[in-house]
mmCIF file of C-alpha atoms in Angstrom:
data_model
loop_
_atom_site.group_PDB
_atom_site.id
_atom_site.type_symbol
_atom_site.label_atom_id
_atom_site.label_comp_id
_atom_site.label_asym_id
_atom_site.label_seq_id
_atom_site.Cartn_x
_atom_site.Cartn_y
_atom_site.Cartn_z
ATOM 1 C CA MET A 1 0.000 0.000 0.000
ATOM 2 C CA GLY A 2 1.458 3.349 -1.019
ATOM 3 C CA VAL A 3 5.103 4.293 -1.101
ATOM 4 C CA PRO A 4 7.605 1.857 0.520
ATOM 5 C CA VAL A 5 9.410 2.960 3.690
ATOM 6 C CA VAL A 6 13.152 2.395 4.236
ATOM 7 C CA LEU A 7 14.486 2.955 7.779
ATOM 8 C CA VAL A 8 18.097 3.701 8.774
ATOM 9 C CA HIS A 9 19.342 3.144 12.333
ATOM 10 C CA GLY A 10 21.528 5.146 14.700
ATOM 11 C CA LEU A 11 25.107 4.802 15.907
ATOM 12 C CA ARG A 12 26.198 1.454 17.420
ATOM 13 C CA VAL A 13 22.755 -0.128 17.004
ATOM 14 C CA SER A 14 21.174 -1.833 13.968
ATOM 15 C CA GLY A 15 18.008 -2.135 11.931
ATOM 16 C CA SER A 16 16.412 -4.070 14.798
ATOM 17 C CA MET A 17 15.822 -0.752 16.609
ATOM 18 C CA TRP A 18 13.011 -0.059 14.134
ATOM 19 C CA ARG A 19 11.003 -3.168 15.077
ATOM 20 C CA PRO A 20 8.041 -1.242 16.618
ATOM 21 C CA GLN A 21 7.693 0.961 13.528
ATOM 22 C CA VAL A 22 8.234 -1.844 11.004
ATOM 23 C CA GLU A 23 5.557 -3.947 12.713
ATOM 24 C CA ALA A 24 3.119 -1.019 12.859
ATOM 25 C CA LEU A 25 3.660 -0.029 9.223
ATOM 26 C CA ARG A 26 3.383 -3.600 7.945
ATOM 27 C CA ALA A 27 0.193 -4.082 9.946
ATOM 28 C CA GLN A 28 -1.226 -1.223 7.867
ATOM 29 C CA GLY A 29 -0.303 -3.059 4.671
ATOM 30 C CA ARG A 30 2.759 -0.940 3.928
ATOM 31 C CA THR A 31 6.142 -2.145 2.713
ATOM 32 C CA ALA A 32 8.743 -1.307 5.375
ATOM 33 C CA VAL A 33 12.365 -2.458 5.585
ATOM 34 C CA ALA A 34 15.133 -1.596 8.058
ATOM 35 C CA LEU A 35 18.681 -2.075 6.810
ATOM 36 C CA ASP A 36 21.996 -2.492 8.620
ATOM 37 C CA LEU A 37 24.698 0.051 7.792
ATOM 38 C CA PRO A 38 28.321 -1.041 7.263
ATOM 39 C CA GLY A 39 29.981 -1.748 10.597
ATOM 40 C CA HIS A 40 26.664 -2.466 12.342
ATOM 41 C CA GLY A 41 24.313 -5.386 12.956
ATOM 42 C CA SER A 42 24.749 -8.097 10.329
ATOM 43 C CA ARG A 43 27.551 -6.018 8.757
ATOM 44 C CA ARG A 44 29.776 -5.669 11.830
ATOM 45 C CA GLY A 45 33.416 -5.780 10.866
ATOM 46 C CA GLU A 46 32.889 -3.912 7.610
ATOM 47 C CA ALA A 47 34.526 -0.524 7.290
ATOM 48 C CA PHE A 48 32.123 2.391 7.553
ATOM 49 C CA SER A 49 32.277 5.416 5.295
ATOM 50 C CA VAL A 50 29.638 7.928 4.311
ATOM 51 C CA GLY A 51 29.887 6.648 0.743
ATOM 52 C CA SER A 52 29.418 2.991 1.700
ATOM 53 C CA ALA A 53 26.524 3.920 3.990
ATOM 54 C CA VAL A 54 24.783 5.883 1.224
ATOM 55 C CA ASP A 55 25.316 2.938 -1.134
ATOM 56 C CA ALA A 56 23.675 0.623 1.419
ATOM 57 C CA VAL A 57 20.680 2.946 1.703
ATOM 58 C CA LEU A 58 20.268 3.241 -2.065
ATOM 59 C CA ALA A 59 20.552 -0.542 -2.439
ATOM 60 C CA ALA A 60 17.731 -0.943 0.096
ATOM 61 C CA ILE A 61 15.622 1.559 -1.851
ATOM 62 C CA ASP A 62 16.304 -0.349 -5.066
ATOM 63 C CA GLY A 63 15.201 -3.507 -3.275
ATOM 64 C CA VAL A 64 11.723 -2.063 -2.675
ATOM 65 C CA GLY A 65 11.216 -0.692 -6.169
ATOM 66 C CA GLY A 66 13.682 2.150 -6.643
ATOM 67 C CA ARG A 67 11.845 4.976 -4.837
ATOM 68 C CA ALA A 68 10.853 5.205 -1.169
ATOM 69 C CA LEU A 69 10.144 7.326 1.868
ATOM 70 C CA LEU A 70 13.525 7.387 3.599
ATOM 71 C CA VAL A 71 13.612 7.518 7.408
ATOM 72 C CA GLY A 72 16.730 7.911 9.535
ATOM 73 C CA LEU A 73 17.508 8.602 13.180
ATOM 74 C CA SER A 74 20.698 10.200 14.538
ATOM 75 C CA LEU A 75 23.527 8.619 12.498
ATOM 76 C CA GLY A 76 20.834 7.215 10.212
ATOM 77 C CA GLY A 77 19.378 10.695 9.846
ATOM 78 C CA PHE A 78 22.693 12.122 8.678
ATOM 79 C CA VAL A 79 23.202 9.219 6.266
ATOM 80 C CA SER A 80 19.643 9.608 4.956
ATOM 81 C CA ILE A 81 20.187 13.318 4.370
ATOM 82 C CA ALA A 82 23.373 12.490 2.462
ATOM 83 C CA ALA A 83 21.535 9.867 0.386
ATOM 84 C CA ALA A 84 18.664 12.242 -0.417
ATOM 85 C CA GLY A 85 21.091 14.934 -1.525
ATOM 86 C CA ALA A 86 23.087 12.494 -3.641
ATOM 87 C CA ALA A 87 20.146 10.701 -5.289
ATOM 88 C CA PRO A 88 16.990 12.821 -4.945
ATOM 89 C CA GLY A 89 15.201 10.894 -7.683
ATOM 90 C CA ARG A 90 15.150 7.779 -5.512
ATOM 91 C CA VAL A 91 13.881 9.507 -2.364
ATOM 92 C CA ALA A 92 10.150 10.272 -2.509
ATOM 93 C CA GLY A 93 10.278 11.888 0.928
ATOM 94 C CA LEU A 94 12.725 12.221 3.805
ATOM 95 C CA VAL A 95 12.166 11.853 7.549
ATOM 96 C CA ALA A 96 15.282 12.932 9.449
ATOM 97 C CA ALA A 97 15.009 12.426 13.207
ATOM 98 C CA SER A 98 17.336 13.464 16.020
ATOM 99 C CA CYS A 99 19.963 14.917 13.693
ATOM 100 C CA THR A 100 19.397 18.676 13.474
ATOM 101 C CA ALA A 101 22.881 19.538 14.692
ATOM 102 C CA LYS A 102 25.916 20.248 12.540
ATOM 103 C CA PRO A 103 27.965 17.027 12.669
ATOM 104 C CA ALA A 104 31.378 18.673 12.936
ATOM 105 C CA GLN A 105 30.386 20.418 16.169
ATOM 106 C CA SER A 106 27.845 18.083 17.761
ATOM 107 C CA LEU A 107 29.638 14.778 17.203
ATOM 108 C CA ALA A 108 32.986 16.124 18.331
ATOM 109 C CA GLN A 109 31.521 17.543 21.535
ATOM 110 C CA VAL A 110 29.006 14.850 22.472
ATOM 111 C CA TYR A 111 30.374 11.561 21.162
ATOM 112 C CA ARG A 112 34.061 11.575 20.198
ATOM 113 C CA ILE A 113 35.616 11.933 23.665
ATOM 114 C CA PRO A 114 33.326 9.318 25.321
ATOM 115 C CA SER A 115 33.981 6.943 22.397
ATOM 116 C CA VAL A 116 37.741 7.289 22.756
ATOM 117 C CA LEU A 117 37.434 6.565 26.489
ATOM 118 C CA MET A 118 35.208 3.531 25.802
ATOM 119 C CA ASP A 119 37.800 2.184 23.357
ATOM 120 C CA ARG A 120 40.207 1.828 26.277
ATOM 121 C CA LEU A 121 37.948 -0.618 28.115
ATOM 122 C CA PRO A 122 38.535 -4.368 27.593
ATOM 123 C CA ASP A 123 35.106 -4.820 25.990
ATOM 124 C CA LYS A 124 35.158 -1.425 24.217
ATOM 125 C CA GLY A 125 32.318 -0.327 26.509
ATOM 126 C CA ALA A 126 29.832 -3.022 25.464
ATOM 127 C CA ALA A 127 28.622 -3.733 29.005
ATOM 128 C CA VAL A 128 28.223 -0.032 29.830
ATOM 129 C CA ASN A 129 26.251 0.568 26.634
ATOM 130 C CA GLU A 130 23.967 -2.413 27.252
ATOM 131 C CA ARG A 131 23.199 -1.292 30.810
ATOM 132 C CA PHE A 132 22.528 2.230 29.574
ATOM 133 C CA HIS A 133 19.983 1.044 27.001
ATOM 134 C CA ARG A 134 18.222 -1.219 29.519
ATOM 135 C CA LEU A 135 17.971 1.617 32.035
ATOM 136 C CA MET A 136 16.892 4.363 29.640
ATOM 137 C CA LEU A 137 14.482 2.594 27.280
ATOM 138 C CA ARG A 138 10.951 1.424 27.975
ATOM 139 C CA GLU A 139 10.014 -2.259 28.200
ATOM 140 C CA GLY A 140 10.384 -3.932 24.804
ATOM 141 C CA ALA A 141 12.369 -1.073 23.282
ATOM 142 C CA ALA A 142 15.652 -2.186 24.855
ATOM 143 C CA GLU A 143 15.183 -5.683 23.452
ATOM 144 C CA ALA A 144 14.485 -4.271 19.987
ATOM 145 C CA VAL A 145 17.771 -2.362 20.149
ATOM 146 C CA LEU A 146 19.924 -5.054 21.728
ATOM 147 C CA ASP A 147 18.713 -7.930 19.547
ATOM 148 C CA GLY A 148 20.816 -6.578 16.677
ATOM 149 C CA GLY A 149 23.900 -6.186 18.864
ATOM 150 C CA LEU A 150 25.841 -3.070 19.807
ATOM 151 C CA ALA A 151 28.689 -2.219 17.436
ATOM 152 C CA VAL A 152 30.640 -0.274 20.057
ATOM 153 C CA GLU A 153 33.885 -0.914 18.207
ATOM 154 C CA ALA A 154 32.670 1.107 15.214
ATOM 155 C CA ALA A 155 31.822 4.314 17.064
ATOM 156 C CA THR A 156 35.060 6.296 16.802
ATOM 157 C CA SER A 157 35.630 5.688 13.091
ATOM 158 C CA VAL A 158 31.970 6.390 12.289
ATOM 159 C CA ILE A 159 32.062 9.672 14.214
ATOM 160 C CA ASP A 160 35.214 10.746 12.374
ATOM 161 C CA GLU A 161 33.507 10.018 9.030
ATOM 162 C CA ILE A 162 30.200 11.716 9.782
ATOM 163 C CA SER A 163 31.854 14.791 11.285
ATOM 164 C CA GLU A 164 33.062 15.671 7.768
ATOM 165 C CA LEU A 165 29.541 15.616 6.307
ATOM 166 C CA ASP A 166 28.002 18.927 5.231
ATOM 167 C CA ALA A 167 24.443 17.994 6.135
ATOM 168 C CA LEU A 168 23.016 21.427 5.367
ATOM 169 C CA ALA A 169 24.403 21.359 1.818
ATOM 170 C CA ALA A 170 22.955 17.886 1.285
ATOM 171 C CA LEU A 171 19.552 19.086 2.522
ATOM 172 C CA ARG A 172 19.663 22.048 0.139
ATOM 173 C CA ALA A 173 20.316 19.653 -2.739
ATOM 174 C CA TYR A 174 17.121 17.699 -2.024
ATOM 175 C CA PRO A 175 13.933 19.247 -3.457
ATOM 176 C CA GLY A 176 11.381 16.851 -1.987
ATOM 177 C CA PRO A 177 9.311 16.900 1.210
ATOM 178 C CA VAL A 178 11.232 16.687 4.473
ATOM 179 C CA TRP A 179 10.071 15.981 8.025
ATOM 180 C CA LEU A 180 12.587 17.007 10.715
ATOM 181 C CA ILE A 181 11.578 15.226 13.920
ATOM 182 C CA ASN A 182 13.074 15.840 17.340
ATOM 183 C CA GLY A 183 12.252 14.798 20.846
ATOM 184 C CA SER A 184 11.600 17.936 22.878
ATOM 185 C CA ARG A 185 14.391 16.888 25.284
ATOM 186 C CA ASP A 186 16.963 16.085 22.608
ATOM 187 C CA HIS A 187 20.353 17.813 22.775
ATOM 188 C CA PHE A 188 20.603 17.415 18.982
ATOM 189 C CA ARG A 189 18.026 20.160 18.411
ATOM 190 C CA ILE A 190 20.605 22.934 18.626
ATOM 191 C CA HIS A 191 20.634 23.824 14.909
ATOM 192 C CA GLU A 192 17.084 22.790 13.999
ATOM 193 C CA LYS A 193 16.199 26.260 12.672
ATOM 194 C CA GLN A 194 19.118 26.151 10.231
ATOM 195 C CA PHE A 195 18.192 22.640 9.109
ATOM 196 C CA PHE A 196 14.582 23.677 8.615
ATOM 197 C CA GLU A 197 15.610 26.708 6.560
ATOM 198 C CA ALA A 198 17.794 24.462 4.366
ATOM 199 C CA CYS A 199 14.747 22.403 3.306
ATOM 200 C CA ALA A 200 12.974 23.303 0.085
ATOM 201 C CA ASP A 201 9.779 21.773 1.484
ATOM 202 C CA GLY A 202 10.231 21.211 5.199
ATOM 203 C CA ARG A 203 8.258 20.503 8.345
ATOM 204 C CA LEU A 204 9.617 20.628 11.889
ATOM 205 C CA VAL A 205 7.992 18.294 14.431
ATOM 206 C CA ASN A 206 8.892 18.264 18.122
ATOM 207 C CA VAL A 207 7.634 15.270 20.094
ATOM 208 C CA PRO A 208 6.787 16.101 23.742
ATOM 209 C CA ARG A 209 8.456 14.162 26.572
ATOM 210 C CA ALA A 210 10.882 12.418 24.197
ATOM 211 C CA GLY A 211 14.663 12.456 24.094
ATOM 212 C CA HIS A 212 17.263 11.622 21.468
ATOM 213 C CA MET A 213 15.907 8.120 20.818
ATOM 214 C CA VAL A 214 12.511 9.563 19.958
ATOM 215 C CA SER A 215 11.338 6.514 17.998
ATOM 216 C CA LEU A 216 11.901 4.328 21.073
ATOM 217 C CA ASP A 217 10.720 6.843 23.676
ATOM 218 C CA GLN A 218 7.419 7.300 21.817
ATOM 219 C CA PRO A 219 7.146 4.318 19.430
ATOM 220 C CA GLU A 220 3.410 4.545 18.721
ATOM 221 C CA ASN A 221 3.534 8.305 18.213
ATOM 222 C CA PHE A 222 6.550 8.015 15.952
ATOM 223 C CA ALA A 223 4.916 5.241 13.889
ATOM 224 C CA ALA A 224 1.851 7.468 13.451
ATOM 225 C CA ILE A 225 4.038 10.328 12.212
ATOM 226 C CA LEU A 226 5.679 7.970 9.715
ATOM 227 C CA ALA A 227 2.296 6.707 8.502
ATOM 228 C CA ASP A 228 1.115 10.290 7.972
ATOM 229 C CA ALA A 229 4.319 11.144 6.080
ATOM 230 C CA ALA A 230 3.944 8.035 3.942
ATOM 231 C CA ASP A 231 0.369 9.012 3.095
ATOM 232 C CA VAL A 232 1.430 12.518 2.046
ATOM 233 C CA VAL A 233 4.251 11.133 -0.079
ATOM 234 C CA SER A 234 1.971 8.501 -1.633
ATOM 235 C CA VAL A 235 -0.498 11.197 -2.726
ATOM 236 C CA ARG A 236 2.346 13.184 -4.249
ATOM 237 C CA GLU A 237 3.669 10.098 -5.999
ATOM 238 C CA ALA A 238 0.237 9.442 -7.496
ATOM 239 C CA ARG A 239 0.085 13.021 -8.752
ATOM 240 C CA ARG A 240 3.614 12.719 -10.094
ATOM 241 C CA GLY A 241 2.672 9.575 -12.003
ATOM 242 C CA LEU A 242 -0.460 11.203 -13.367
ATOM 243 C CA GLY A 243 1.518 14.185 -14.565
ATOM 244 C CA SER A 244 4.221 12.096 -16.253
ATOM 245 C CA GLY A 245 1.640 9.804 -17.815
ATOM 246 C CA GLY A 246 0.037 12.482 -19.904
ATOM 247 C CA GLY A 247 -3.049 13.034 -17.758
ATOM 248 C CA ALA A 248 -4.076 16.223 -16.069
ATOM 249 C CA LEU A 249 -1.283 17.513 -13.872
ATOM 250 C CA VAL A 250 -2.547 18.474 -10.442
ATOM 251 C CA GLU A 251 -1.107 21.751 -9.185
ATOM 252 C CA GLY A 252 -1.254 23.534 -5.866
ATOM 253 C CA GLY A 253 -2.251 22.033 -2.527
ATOM 254 C CA ASP A 254 0.290 19.497 -1.186
ATOM 255 C CA GLY A 255 1.758 18.897 -4.612
#
């Protein structure tokens, strides 16, 4: 039903983090897939780069028909923005969550130093990260995250790669509809106004009582936002097909 949805996970975790949303979207008859980025989940041990991550996203889009609503959170949000800017014709719409902060500043300040310290631990911080997720996430959400494993060993190299990304330039290169979603308590909201202004067709959504892992803090709410975005994109795709097929081109409104 409607446009397929491709979901991209955050740092250290894997596609399993999207289980609540994938189940909800599929229950509505939608096609929804959650991939693993290089260095994470089923692809642990592979070298991560922005280029290889974008290739993985575009391969997932090709696997569902070549055009999709692209959804990413945190690291996945930055990668999704990069993919949309690089291949706008394959991205029918973009949902970028928990990533409205310039990577060069936010990642260096928030993640690089803790990641370097974790690297010095015998298990690279795996036990600390697992305890953190079990303490901070609601029942069921921690299991969704941990089932795919925690790629703690990948963090430092991933942060170094993403910190070089010009996310605002990539957003400016994408002409389609964008939903910027943040938890109201998320520290990654610091540049949300600049990200919003970079969108040709943007919406800014703040989810009350949610933090950085907004999709896990408010899984039902987040799934509803995705369903609404998918519906909007599906209507636009239908209009796009009608226009390219020689029928009457619908103008104005959401199109």
